[in-house]
Amino acid sequence: MMPIKNISNCGCNKPYSKQMKTLRLILGDQLNSQHSWFQEKDQEVIYFMAEMRQETDYVAHHIQKVTAFFLAMRNFAEELKNEGHQVIYFPLDGQDNQQDLEKNIQQLVKQHSIKKFEYLLPDEYRLDQQLQTISENLSIEAGAFDTEHFFTKRDEVANFFAGKKTMTMEYFYRDMRKKYNLLMMDKKNPVGGKWNFDKSNRKKWTGKPPIPPKKDFDKDATEVVDLIENSDIKTIGRIDKKHFPWPSSRKECLDVLDYFCEKLLVHFGDYEDAMHTDEKFLFHSRLSYAMNSKMLSPKEVIETVIDYYEQHEDEIDISQVEGFVRQILGWREFMRGIYWKEMPEYSEKNQLENKNKLPNFYWTGDTRMKCMEKAINQSLDDAHAHHIQRLMVTGNFALLSMIDPDEVDNWYLGIYIDAIEWAEITNTRGMSQFADGGIVATKPYVSSGSYINKMSNYCKSCKYSVTKKTGKNACPFNSLYWNFLHKKQEHFKNNQRMGMMMNVLKKMDKDTLQSHIERAEDVIANPEKY
Ligand SMILES: Cc1cc2nc3c(=O)[nH]c(=O)nc-3n(C[C@H](O)[C@H](O)[C@H](O)COP(=O)(O)OP(=O)(O)OC[C@H]3O[C@@H](n4cnc5c(N)ncnc54)[C@H](O)[C@@H]3O)c2cc1C
Ligand code: SF4
């Protein structure tokens, strides 16, 4: 097998060699047991995996996220060993573990007289840079291989939109459907006669249909959690270490996928945007971690779901399936493509020049705003919240409060079990905070309380009144919304999609606007009061 990138620095111009003592690195989010690397056993190859402080400490991660990755990595290493591969695994407290990728690799190369270093292309810019440097610093052959996980290569989205003014996800998604022949009647026409059933995916959930219990694994993770806690790693969030719910092997991930097909797919699209005080996950798949760790591939997830749908067409509507396929084949691949197109500059984008601090209640969940209290506490309890909670509750509040996107990114990168930078930053800085000035979204995803009220029952039990526009008990989102549009009007003056709301703002009575501004400024200055 040949690398897609040969980074040899052996001082020679030899072609890439096959048979020699080789060290192959597997990162924590590269647990793809179906990869061609593992299809043959080679006694000259040593696989290397490590739990390292460089990975636990670059942001404060949720304790469940660190636990999930360590458990899954340990299982993966065990499986490789059982299949007859040679594996070196450094646990966090391993004697030889120097906690730094370069130091660990240098040490192993020396100890084992390694002649060649190979790695799978990482999905994070910082690791990509680091591995190139490591490869160049080693005085042996080095090569990088594809992870064989995504549908697209790193530059495919950029190439698809080359020369185009805007990058509309929908066009890319349609192209992907055709290219991979997914949910297609024939080469040109989509199943169901429409490419997109988004409009039917906007139901509020009011207690029916019943939501099946979430698929949990209820395992004892005490050993790993104690190790993390005793190592003084700074983590966030809560955990019940005796009842750890997340999958940590490919088999368990496949169980989550089957459960989704059998129990949840039937209403996935209908309630995709719904939120409820008593139901955290509704009909969402909770498969993002299984895919982002690469235990499952997006291709097998989509194909399994489509197969299931084709066998149950009488019970499941195309709109449920199309909505799901769009998220993975469309959004997930699109976001990764944007990441590789725009990094590293993307991580510094702050088009709206937002500078405020993230309120402390993002770390504690201690707020009177019911929607925020629910979305944040769920994130702290479960290391998960679904898309609309992330976008239209916590993200919406952060943008309306004009929080510095660095602080917002920091929170999202740490708190969610699926938070790997390529997916996190494009969703947070791009889709949610509009800090990229419109690369991902054509307009900012902001709303007053009315959207939250439309899609949830949160407002019913909130201290604030969603219908009141101003005054002490009025929903804070209402004033924040108008204040945001007022303060950022220069940025939106040429944005046609904002035209209607900017016109409403222009016509707003001066006193009403002034009371919105005063209230919003108080919320922003004293968020803990709310
Ligand atoms: C501010 C913000 C931050 C986010 N951060 C992350 C992140 O760090 N990692 C991450 O994987 N997703 C992120 N998302 C996207 C999305 O919210 C999660 O993928 C989803 O909530 C995961 O839950 P699920 O598996 O139940 O998804 P489902 O609702 O069941 O959707 C199925 C799958 O579609 C994919 N998907 C859906 N929407 C997106 C999207 N916008 N971008 C990429 N993939 C998508 C996911 O792989 C997901 O598992 C973020 C969204 C927002 C608004
Ligand atoms: S009233 Fe406002 S703050 Fe309260 S739950 Fe509704 S949207 Fe959230």
Coordinates of C-alpha atoms and ligand atoms in Angstrom, one line a residue:
M1 CA 0.0 0.0 0.0
M2 CA 1.4 3.4 -0.9
P3 CA 0.9 6.6 1.1
I4 CA -0.9 9.5 -0.4
K5 CA 1.8 11.8 1.0
N6 CA 5.4 10.7 1.1
I7 CA 7.1 12.9 3.7
S8 CA 10.4 11.1 3.7
N9 CA 13.3 12.9 5.2
C10 CA 15.9 10.2 5.2
G11 CA 18.3 12.2 3.1
C12 CA 17.9 9.9 0.2
N13 CA 15.8 9.9 -2.9
K14 CA 14.8 6.3 -2.6
P15 CA 11.3 5.3 -3.7
Y16 CA 8.9 4.5 -0.9
S17 CA 9.9 1.1 0.5
K18 CA 7.5 -1.7 1.6
Q19 CA 9.2 -4.2 3.8
M20 CA 10.9 -2.6 6.8
K21 CA 10.3 -2.1 10.5
T22 CA 7.4 0.4 10.5
L23 CA 5.7 2.3 13.2
R24 CA 2.1 3.2 12.4
L25 CA 0.2 5.8 14.5
I26 CA -3.5 5.6 15.2
L27 CA -5.0 8.7 16.8
G28 CA -8.0 8.5 19.2
D29 CA -10.5 9.6 16.5
Q30 CA -9.2 7.1 13.9
L31 CA -10.7 3.9 15.2
N32 CA -11.6 2.5 11.8
S33 CA -11.3 -1.2 12.1
Q34 CA -12.3 -1.6 8.4
H35 CA -9.3 0.3 7.2
S36 CA -7.1 -1.5 4.7
W37 CA -4.1 -1.2 7.1
F38 CA -5.7 -3.9 9.3
Q39 CA -6.6 -6.3 6.5
E40 CA -3.2 -7.9 6.5
K41 CA -0.9 -8.9 9.3
D42 CA 2.7 -7.8 9.0
Q43 CA 5.3 -8.7 11.7
E44 CA 7.3 -5.7 10.6
V45 CA 4.5 -3.3 11.6
I46 CA 3.9 -2.0 15.1
Y47 CA 0.8 0.0 15.7
F48 CA 1.0 2.8 18.3
M49 CA -1.8 4.4 20.3
A50 CA -1.5 6.7 23.3
E51 CA -3.6 8.6 25.9
M52 CA -1.8 11.8 26.1
R53 CA -2.0 15.1 28.0
Q54 CA -1.4 17.0 24.8
E55 CA -4.9 15.7 23.8
T56 CA -6.6 16.0 27.1
D57 CA -5.4 19.5 27.9
Y58 CA -5.8 21.6 24.7
V59 CA -9.3 22.5 25.9
A60 CA -11.3 21.6 29.0
H61 CA -13.2 18.6 27.7
H62 CA -16.3 17.0 29.1
I63 CA -15.4 14.2 31.4
Q64 CA -17.6 11.8 29.4
K65 CA -15.8 12.8 26.2
V66 CA -12.4 11.9 27.6
T67 CA -13.8 8.7 29.1
A68 CA -15.5 7.7 25.9
F69 CA -12.4 8.2 23.8
F70 CA -10.1 6.4 26.2
L71 CA -12.5 3.4 26.6
A72 CA -12.9 3.1 22.8
M73 CA -9.2 3.4 22.2
R74 CA -8.5 0.7 24.7
N75 CA -11.0 -1.6 23.1
F76 CA -9.7 -0.9 19.7
A77 CA -6.1 -1.7 20.7
E78 CA -7.3 -5.0 22.4
E79 CA -9.1 -6.0 19.2
L80 CA -6.1 -5.3 17.1
K81 CA -3.9 -7.4 19.4
N82 CA -6.5 -10.3 19.4
E83 CA -6.4 -10.2 15.6
G84 CA -2.7 -10.8 15.7
H85 CA -1.3 -7.3 15.1
Q86 CA 1.5 -5.9 17.2
V87 CA 0.3 -2.9 19.2
I88 CA 2.0 -0.6 21.7
Y89 CA -0.5 1.2 23.8
F90 CA 0.4 3.9 26.3
P91 CA -2.2 4.4 28.9
L92 CA -2.3 7.9 30.5
D93 CA -0.2 6.8 33.5
G94 CA 2.1 4.5 31.5
Q95 CA 5.7 4.7 32.6
D96 CA 7.0 5.3 29.1
N97 CA 4.3 7.8 28.1
Q98 CA 5.9 11.3 27.7
Q99 CA 2.4 12.8 27.1
D100 CA 3.5 14.4 23.9
L101 CA 3.2 12.9 20.4
E102 CA 6.6 13.9 19.1
K103 CA 8.5 12.7 22.2
N104 CA 6.6 9.4 22.2
I105 CA 7.3 8.7 18.6
Q106 CA 10.9 9.7 18.7
Q107 CA 11.4 7.4 21.7
L108 CA 9.7 4.4 20.0
V109 CA 11.6 4.9 16.8
K110 CA 14.9 4.7 18.8
Q111 CA 13.8 1.8 21.1
H112 CA 12.5 -0.4 18.3
S113 CA 15.0 0.5 15.6
I114 CA 12.1 1.8 13.4
K115 CA 12.9 2.5 9.8
K116 CA 9.6 3.9 8.6
F117 CA 6.9 6.0 10.2
E118 CA 3.3 6.0 8.9
Y119 CA 0.2 7.9 10.0
L120 CA -3.4 8.4 8.9
L121 CA -4.2 11.9 7.8
P122 CA -5.6 13.6 10.9
D123 CA -8.9 15.6 10.8
E124 CA -7.6 18.5 12.8
Y125 CA -5.4 21.2 11.5
R126 CA -3.2 21.3 14.6
L127 CA -2.4 17.6 14.4
D128 CA -1.9 17.8 10.7
Q129 CA 0.8 20.4 11.2
Q130 CA 2.3 18.5 14.1
L131 CA 2.6 15.3 12.2
Q132 CA 4.2 16.9 9.2
T133 CA 6.8 18.4 11.5
I134 CA 7.3 15.2 13.3
S135 CA 7.8 13.3 10.0
E136 CA 10.3 15.9 8.8
N137 CA 12.2 15.8 12.1
L138 CA 12.5 12.0 12.0
S139 CA 15.5 10.9 10.0
I140 CA 13.6 7.9 8.5
E141 CA 11.0 7.4 5.8
A142 CA 7.5 8.7 6.6
G143 CA 4.2 8.6 4.8
A144 CA 0.6 9.7 5.4
F145 CA -2.5 7.6 4.4
D146 CA -6.1 8.4 3.9
T147 CA -8.4 7.4 6.8
E148 CA -10.8 5.8 4.4
H149 CA -13.7 7.2 6.4
F150 CA -15.3 10.2 4.6
F151 CA -17.0 10.2 1.2
T152 CA -14.9 13.1 0.1
K153 CA -11.2 14.0 0.1
R154 CA -10.1 17.0 2.0
D155 CA -10.2 19.3 -1.0
E156 CA -13.3 18.0 -2.8
V157 CA -15.7 20.6 -1.5
A158 CA -13.3 23.4 -2.3
N159 CA -12.9 22.0 -5.9
F160 CA -16.7 21.6 -6.2
F161 CA -17.2 25.3 -5.5
A162 CA -14.2 26.6 -7.3
G163 CA -15.0 29.8 -9.1
K164 CA -18.5 30.1 -7.5
K165 CA -19.4 33.2 -5.5
T166 CA -21.2 31.3 -2.7
M167 CA -21.0 27.8 -1.4
T168 CA -24.6 26.5 -1.1
M169 CA -24.6 23.1 0.7
E170 CA -27.8 22.0 -1.2
Y171 CA -26.0 21.9 -4.6
F172 CA -23.1 19.9 -3.1
Y173 CA -25.5 17.5 -1.5
R174 CA -27.5 16.9 -4.7
D175 CA -24.2 16.2 -6.5
M176 CA -23.2 13.7 -3.8
R177 CA -26.6 11.9 -4.0
K178 CA -26.1 11.5 -7.8
K179 CA -22.4 10.6 -7.5
Y180 CA -23.0 7.8 -4.9
N181 CA -26.5 6.9 -6.2
L182 CA -28.1 7.3 -2.9
L183 CA -31.9 7.7 -2.7
M184 CA -32.0 8.1 -6.5
M185 CA -34.8 6.8 -8.9
D186 CA -32.4 7.0 -11.8
K187 CA -29.2 9.0 -12.6
K188 CA -31.0 12.3 -12.4
N189 CA -34.2 12.0 -10.3
P190 CA -34.4 11.7 -6.5
V191 CA -36.6 9.2 -4.8
G192 CA -39.8 10.8 -3.7
G193 CA -39.6 13.4 -6.5
K194 CA -37.9 16.0 -4.4
W195 CA -34.3 16.6 -3.2
N196 CA -35.2 18.1 0.1
F197 CA -38.1 17.5 2.5
D198 CA -36.8 20.1 5.1
K199 CA -40.2 21.8 5.2
S200 CA -41.9 18.7 6.6
N201 CA -39.3 18.5 9.3
R202 CA -40.6 21.2 11.5
K203 CA -43.1 19.7 13.9
K204 CA -43.4 20.5 17.6
W205 CA -43.5 17.5 19.8
T206 CA -46.4 17.6 22.3
G207 CA -46.2 14.3 24.0
K208 CA -47.0 12.0 21.1
P209 CA -45.9 9.8 19.4
P210 CA -44.1 8.2 22.4
I211 CA -40.4 8.4 22.3
P212 CA -38.5 5.1 22.8
P213 CA -36.0 5.1 25.7
K214 CA -32.5 6.1 24.6
K215 CA -30.1 3.3 23.8
D216 CA -27.6 3.1 26.7
F217 CA -24.8 0.7 27.6
D218 CA -24.8 1.2 31.3
K219 CA -21.2 0.2 31.8
D220 CA -18.8 0.6 34.7
A221 CA -16.2 3.1 33.7
T222 CA -14.7 3.6 37.2
E223 CA -11.2 2.6 36.3
V224 CA -10.8 5.2 33.5
V225 CA -12.7 7.9 35.3
D226 CA -10.6 7.5 38.4
L227 CA -7.4 7.6 36.3
I228 CA -8.6 10.9 34.6
E229 CA -9.6 12.4 37.9
N230 CA -6.4 11.4 39.7
S231 CA -4.3 12.8 37.0
D232 CA -5.7 16.3 37.7
I233 CA -6.9 16.8 34.1
K234 CA -9.2 19.8 34.0
T235 CA -12.6 18.5 32.8
I236 CA -16.1 19.9 32.7
G237 CA -19.5 18.3 33.0
R238 CA -20.9 15.4 35.1
I239 CA -20.6 11.7 34.9
D240 CA -22.1 8.6 36.6
K241 CA -19.0 6.5 36.4
K242 CA -20.8 3.3 37.3
H243 CA -23.4 3.7 34.5
F244 CA -21.6 5.0 31.5
P245 CA -24.0 5.2 28.6
W246 CA -21.9 5.7 25.4
P247 CA -20.8 3.0 23.1
S248 CA -17.1 2.2 23.1
S249 CA -16.7 -0.5 20.5
R250 CA -17.7 -1.0 16.9
K251 CA -20.2 -3.6 17.9
E252 CA -21.9 -1.2 20.4
C253 CA -21.9 1.5 17.7
L254 CA -23.6 -0.9 15.3
D255 CA -26.2 -1.6 18.0
V256 CA -26.9 2.2 18.2
L257 CA -27.3 2.3 14.5
D258 CA -29.8 -0.7 14.5
Y259 CA -31.7 0.8 17.3
F260 CA -32.0 4.1 15.3
C261 CA -33.3 2.2 12.3
E262 CA -35.8 0.1 14.2
K263 CA -37.1 2.7 16.7
L264 CA -36.3 6.2 15.8
L265 CA -36.0 6.7 12.0
V266 CA -39.8 6.5 11.6
H267 CA -40.1 10.0 13.2
F268 CA -36.6 11.4 12.8
G269 CA -37.4 14.1 10.2
D270 CA -40.7 15.1 11.7
Y271 CA -39.3 16.1 15.1
E272 CA -35.7 17.0 14.0
D273 CA -36.1 20.6 15.2
A274 CA -38.3 20.0 18.2
M275 CA -37.3 20.5 21.9
H276 CA -39.0 19.4 25.1
T277 CA -38.4 19.8 28.8
D278 CA -39.0 16.0 29.5
E279 CA -37.3 14.5 26.4
K280 CA -33.7 15.3 25.7
F281 CA -33.0 13.3 22.5
L282 CA -36.4 12.8 20.9
F283 CA -35.8 10.9 17.7
H284 CA -32.2 11.9 17.1
S285 CA -29.7 9.1 16.4
R286 CA -26.8 10.1 18.8
L287 CA -24.5 8.6 16.2
S288 CA -22.2 11.6 15.8
Y289 CA -19.6 10.2 18.3
A290 CA -19.7 6.8 16.7
M291 CA -18.9 8.4 13.4
N292 CA -16.5 11.1 14.6
S293 CA -14.4 8.5 16.3
K294 CA -14.6 6.5 13.0
M295 CA -15.9 3.4 14.7
L296 CA -18.7 3.7 12.1
S297 CA -18.3 5.0 8.6
P298 CA -20.8 7.5 7.2
K299 CA -21.3 5.2 4.2
E300 CA -22.3 2.2 6.2
V301 CA -24.6 4.4 8.4
I302 CA -26.4 5.8 5.3
E303 CA -26.6 2.5 3.5
T304 CA -27.9 0.7 6.6
V305 CA -30.6 3.4 7.0
I306 CA -31.6 3.3 3.3
D307 CA -31.7 -0.5 3.3
Y308 CA -34.0 -0.4 6.4
Y309 CA -36.2 2.2 4.8
E310 CA -36.5 0.1 1.5
Q311 CA -37.6 -2.9 3.6
H312 CA -40.2 -0.8 5.5
E313 CA -41.5 1.7 2.9
D314 CA -45.0 1.1 4.2
E315 CA -44.2 2.4 7.6
I316 CA -41.5 5.0 7.0
D317 CA -41.9 8.1 4.9
I318 CA -39.1 9.2 2.5
S319 CA -39.0 12.6 4.4
Q320 CA -37.6 10.9 7.5
V321 CA -34.9 9.2 5.6
E322 CA -33.9 12.0 3.3
G323 CA -33.6 14.4 6.3
F324 CA -31.1 12.0 7.9
V325 CA -29.1 11.3 4.7
R326 CA -28.8 15.1 4.1
Q327 CA -27.3 15.6 7.6
I328 CA -24.5 13.1 6.9
L329 CA -24.0 13.1 3.2
G330 CA -24.6 16.8 2.9
W331 CA -23.8 18.8 6.1
R332 CA -21.2 16.5 7.6
E333 CA -19.1 16.3 4.4
F334 CA -19.7 19.9 3.5
M335 CA -18.5 21.1 6.9
R336 CA -15.3 19.1 6.7
G337 CA -14.6 20.4 3.3
I338 CA -15.1 24.0 4.5
Y339 CA -12.7 23.3 7.4
W340 CA -9.9 22.2 5.1
K341 CA -10.6 25.0 2.6
E342 CA -10.6 27.7 5.2
M343 CA -8.1 26.7 7.9
P344 CA -6.1 28.0 9.7
E345 CA -7.5 31.6 9.1
Y346 CA -11.0 30.3 9.9
S347 CA -10.2 29.9 13.6
E348 CA -9.6 33.6 13.9
K349 CA -12.6 34.9 12.1
N350 CA -14.7 37.4 13.9
Q351 CA -16.6 39.3 11.2
L352 CA -19.1 40.8 13.6
E353 CA -16.4 41.9 15.9
N354 CA -17.9 40.4 19.0
K355 CA -16.0 40.8 22.2
N356 CA -18.2 39.9 25.2
K357 CA -17.4 37.2 27.7
L358 CA -19.3 34.0 27.8
P359 CA -21.6 34.0 30.9
N360 CA -20.6 31.8 33.7
F361 CA -23.9 29.9 33.6
Y362 CA -22.6 28.1 30.4
W363 CA -20.4 26.2 32.8
T364 CA -22.9 25.6 35.6
G365 CA -26.4 25.7 34.0
D366 CA -27.5 28.0 36.7
T367 CA -29.9 30.4 34.9
R368 CA -33.6 31.2 35.1
M369 CA -34.1 31.1 31.4
K370 CA -35.7 27.7 31.0
C371 CA -34.5 27.0 27.5
M372 CA -30.9 27.8 28.5
E373 CA -31.2 25.9 31.8
K374 CA -32.4 22.8 30.0
A375 CA -29.9 22.9 27.0
I376 CA -26.9 23.7 29.2
N377 CA -27.7 21.2 32.0
Q378 CA -28.4 18.5 29.4
S379 CA -25.0 19.3 27.9
L380 CA -23.3 19.1 31.3
D381 CA -25.2 15.8 32.2
D382 CA -24.9 14.0 28.9
A383 CA -22.1 15.6 26.8
H384 CA -24.8 15.9 24.2
A385 CA -27.5 18.3 23.0
H386 CA -29.2 18.1 19.7
H387 CA -28.7 20.4 16.8
I388 CA -31.5 22.9 17.4
Q389 CA -30.6 23.2 21.1
R390 CA -27.0 24.0 20.1
L391 CA -28.0 26.4 17.3
M392 CA -31.1 28.1 18.4
V393 CA -30.8 28.1 22.2
T394 CA -27.2 28.3 23.4
G395 CA -25.7 29.5 20.1
N396 CA -28.5 32.0 19.5
F397 CA -28.1 33.4 23.0
A398 CA -24.3 33.7 22.6
L399 CA -24.6 35.5 19.2
L400 CA -27.3 37.8 20.4
S401 CA -25.1 38.6 23.4
M402 CA -22.3 39.3 21.1
I403 CA -19.9 36.9 22.8
D404 CA -16.3 36.6 21.5
P405 CA -16.3 33.6 19.1
D406 CA -13.1 32.3 20.7
E407 CA -15.0 31.8 24.0
V408 CA -18.0 30.3 22.2
D409 CA -15.7 27.8 20.3
N410 CA -13.9 26.9 23.5
W411 CA -17.2 25.9 25.1
Y412 CA -18.5 23.9 22.1
L413 CA -15.1 22.2 21.5
G414 CA -15.0 21.0 25.1
I415 CA -18.6 20.1 26.0
Y416 CA -19.8 17.7 23.4
I417 CA -18.8 14.1 23.0
D418 CA -18.7 14.5 19.2
A419 CA -16.7 17.7 19.3
I420 CA -13.7 17.3 17.0
E421 CA -12.5 20.7 15.6
W422 CA -13.4 20.1 11.9
A423 CA -17.1 19.6 12.9
E424 CA -17.2 21.9 15.9
I425 CA -15.6 25.1 14.5
T426 CA -17.5 25.2 11.2
N427 CA -20.8 24.7 13.0
T428 CA -20.0 27.1 15.8
R429 CA -18.0 29.9 14.3
G430 CA -19.7 29.5 11.0
M431 CA -23.2 28.3 11.2
S432 CA -24.0 29.5 14.7
Q433 CA -22.0 32.6 15.3
F434 CA -21.8 34.0 11.7
A435 CA -18.2 34.9 12.5
D436 CA -17.1 33.8 9.1
G437 CA -19.2 36.5 7.5
G438 CA -21.4 34.0 5.5
I439 CA -19.1 31.2 4.3
V440 CA -21.3 28.5 5.9
A441 CA -24.7 30.3 6.3
T442 CA -26.2 33.0 4.2
K443 CA -27.6 34.8 7.3
P444 CA -27.1 34.6 11.0
Y445 CA -29.2 32.1 12.8
V446 CA -30.8 34.4 15.4
S447 CA -34.3 34.6 16.7
S448 CA -36.3 36.1 19.5
G449 CA -38.1 33.9 22.0
S450 CA -40.9 33.2 19.5
Y451 CA -38.9 30.6 17.6
I452 CA -38.0 28.7 20.8
N453 CA -41.7 28.9 21.8
K454 CA -42.8 27.5 18.4
M455 CA -40.5 24.5 18.6
S456 CA -40.6 23.6 22.3
N457 CA -42.6 23.7 25.5
Y458 CA -39.8 25.5 27.4
C459 CA -41.5 28.8 27.6
K460 CA -44.5 27.3 29.5
S461 CA -42.5 26.7 32.6
C462 CA -40.1 29.7 32.3
K463 CA -39.9 32.6 34.7
Y464 CA -40.1 34.9 31.7
S465 CA -42.9 35.6 29.4
V466 CA -42.2 34.9 25.8
T467 CA -45.0 37.1 24.6
K468 CA -43.9 40.2 26.5
K469 CA -41.6 42.4 24.5
T470 CA -40.3 44.7 27.2
G471 CA -40.4 45.0 30.9
K472 CA -38.9 43.0 33.8
N473 CA -40.6 39.7 33.0
A474 CA -40.2 39.8 29.2
C475 CA -38.2 37.0 27.6
P476 CA -34.6 38.2 27.4
F477 CA -34.2 36.8 23.9
N478 CA -36.8 39.4 22.7
S479 CA -34.7 42.5 23.6
L480 CA -31.5 40.8 22.8
Y481 CA -32.7 40.1 19.3
W482 CA -33.6 43.7 18.4
N483 CA -30.6 45.1 20.1
F484 CA -28.4 42.8 18.1
L485 CA -30.0 43.8 14.8
H486 CA -29.7 47.5 15.8
K487 CA -26.0 47.2 16.8
K488 CA -25.0 45.1 13.8
Q489 CA -27.0 46.9 11.1
E490 CA -23.9 48.0 9.3
H491 CA -22.9 44.4 8.8
F492 CA -26.2 43.4 7.4
K493 CA -27.1 46.3 5.2
N494 CA -26.2 44.4 2.0
N495 CA -27.6 41.1 3.1
Q496 CA -30.8 40.6 1.2
R497 CA -32.0 37.7 3.5
M498 CA -31.9 40.1 6.4
G499 CA -33.8 42.8 4.5
M500 CA -37.3 42.1 6.0
M501 CA -36.1 42.2 9.6
M502 CA -34.0 45.3 9.0
N503 CA -37.1 47.0 7.6
V504 CA -39.1 46.1 10.7
L505 CA -36.2 47.5 12.8
K506 CA -36.2 50.7 10.8
K507 CA -39.9 51.2 11.4
M508 CA -39.7 50.4 15.1
D509 CA -40.9 53.2 17.4
K510 CA -37.9 54.9 19.0
D511 CA -39.0 54.4 22.6
T512 CA -39.6 50.7 22.1
L513 CA -36.2 50.3 20.5
Q514 CA -34.6 52.2 23.3
S515 CA -36.2 50.0 25.9
H516 CA -35.0 46.9 24.0
I517 CA -31.5 48.3 24.0
E518 CA -31.5 49.1 27.7
R519 CA -32.9 45.7 28.6
A520 CA -30.4 43.9 26.3
E521 CA -27.5 45.8 27.7
D522 CA -28.5 44.8 31.2
V523 CA -28.7 41.1 30.1
I524 CA -25.3 41.3 28.5
A525 CA -23.7 43.2 31.4
N526 CA -25.3 41.1 34.2
P527 CA -26.2 37.7 32.6
E528 CA -26.1 36.0 36.0
K529 CA -29.1 38.0 37.1
Y530 CA -31.2 36.3 34.5
Ligands
LIG1 C1 -23.0 25.3 17.5 C2 -23.0 23.8 17.0 C3 -21.9 23.0 17.3 C4 -21.8 21.7 16.8 N1 -20.7 21.0 17.0 C5 -20.6 19.7 16.5 C6 -19.5 18.9 16.7 O1 -18.5 19.3 17.4 N2 -19.4 17.7 16.2 C7 -20.4 17.2 15.4 O2 -20.3 16.1 14.9 N3 -21.5 18.0 15.2 C8 -21.6 19.2 15.7 N4 -22.8 19.9 15.4 C9 -23.8 19.4 14.5 C10 -25.0 18.6 15.2 O3 -25.5 19.4 16.1 C11 -24.5 17.3 15.7 O4 -23.8 16.5 14.8 C12 -25.7 16.5 16.2 O5 -26.5 17.2 17.1 C13 -25.3 15.2 16.8 O6 -26.3 14.4 17.3 P1 -27.0 13.2 16.6 O7 -25.9 12.2 16.3 O8 -28.1 12.7 17.4 O9 -27.5 13.8 15.3 P2 -28.7 13.5 14.3 O10 -29.7 14.6 14.5 O11 -29.2 12.2 14.5 O12 -28.1 13.7 12.9 C14 -27.4 12.6 12.2 C15 -26.0 12.9 11.9 O13 -25.9 13.9 11.0 C16 -24.6 14.6 11.2 N5 -24.9 16.0 11.3 C17 -26.1 16.6 11.5 N6 -25.9 18.0 11.4 C18 -24.7 18.2 11.2 C19 -23.9 19.4 11.0 N7 -24.5 20.6 11.1 N8 -22.6 19.3 10.8 C20 -22.0 18.1 10.8 N9 -22.7 16.9 10.9 C21 -24.0 17.0 11.1 C22 -24.0 14.1 12.5 O14 -23.0 13.2 12.1 C23 -25.2 13.3 13.1 O15 -24.7 12.2 13.9 C24 -22.9 21.2 16.0 C25 -24.0 22.1 15.7 C26 -24.0 23.4 16.2 C27 -25.2 24.2 15.9
SF4_2 S1 -39.5 32.7 27.6 FE1 -37.6 33.2 26.6 S2 -36.0 32.6 28.1 FE2 -37.9 31.6 28.7 S3 -37.8 29.6 27.8 FE3 -38.9 30.9 26.4 S4 -37.4 31.7 25.0 FE4 -36.3 30.9 26.7

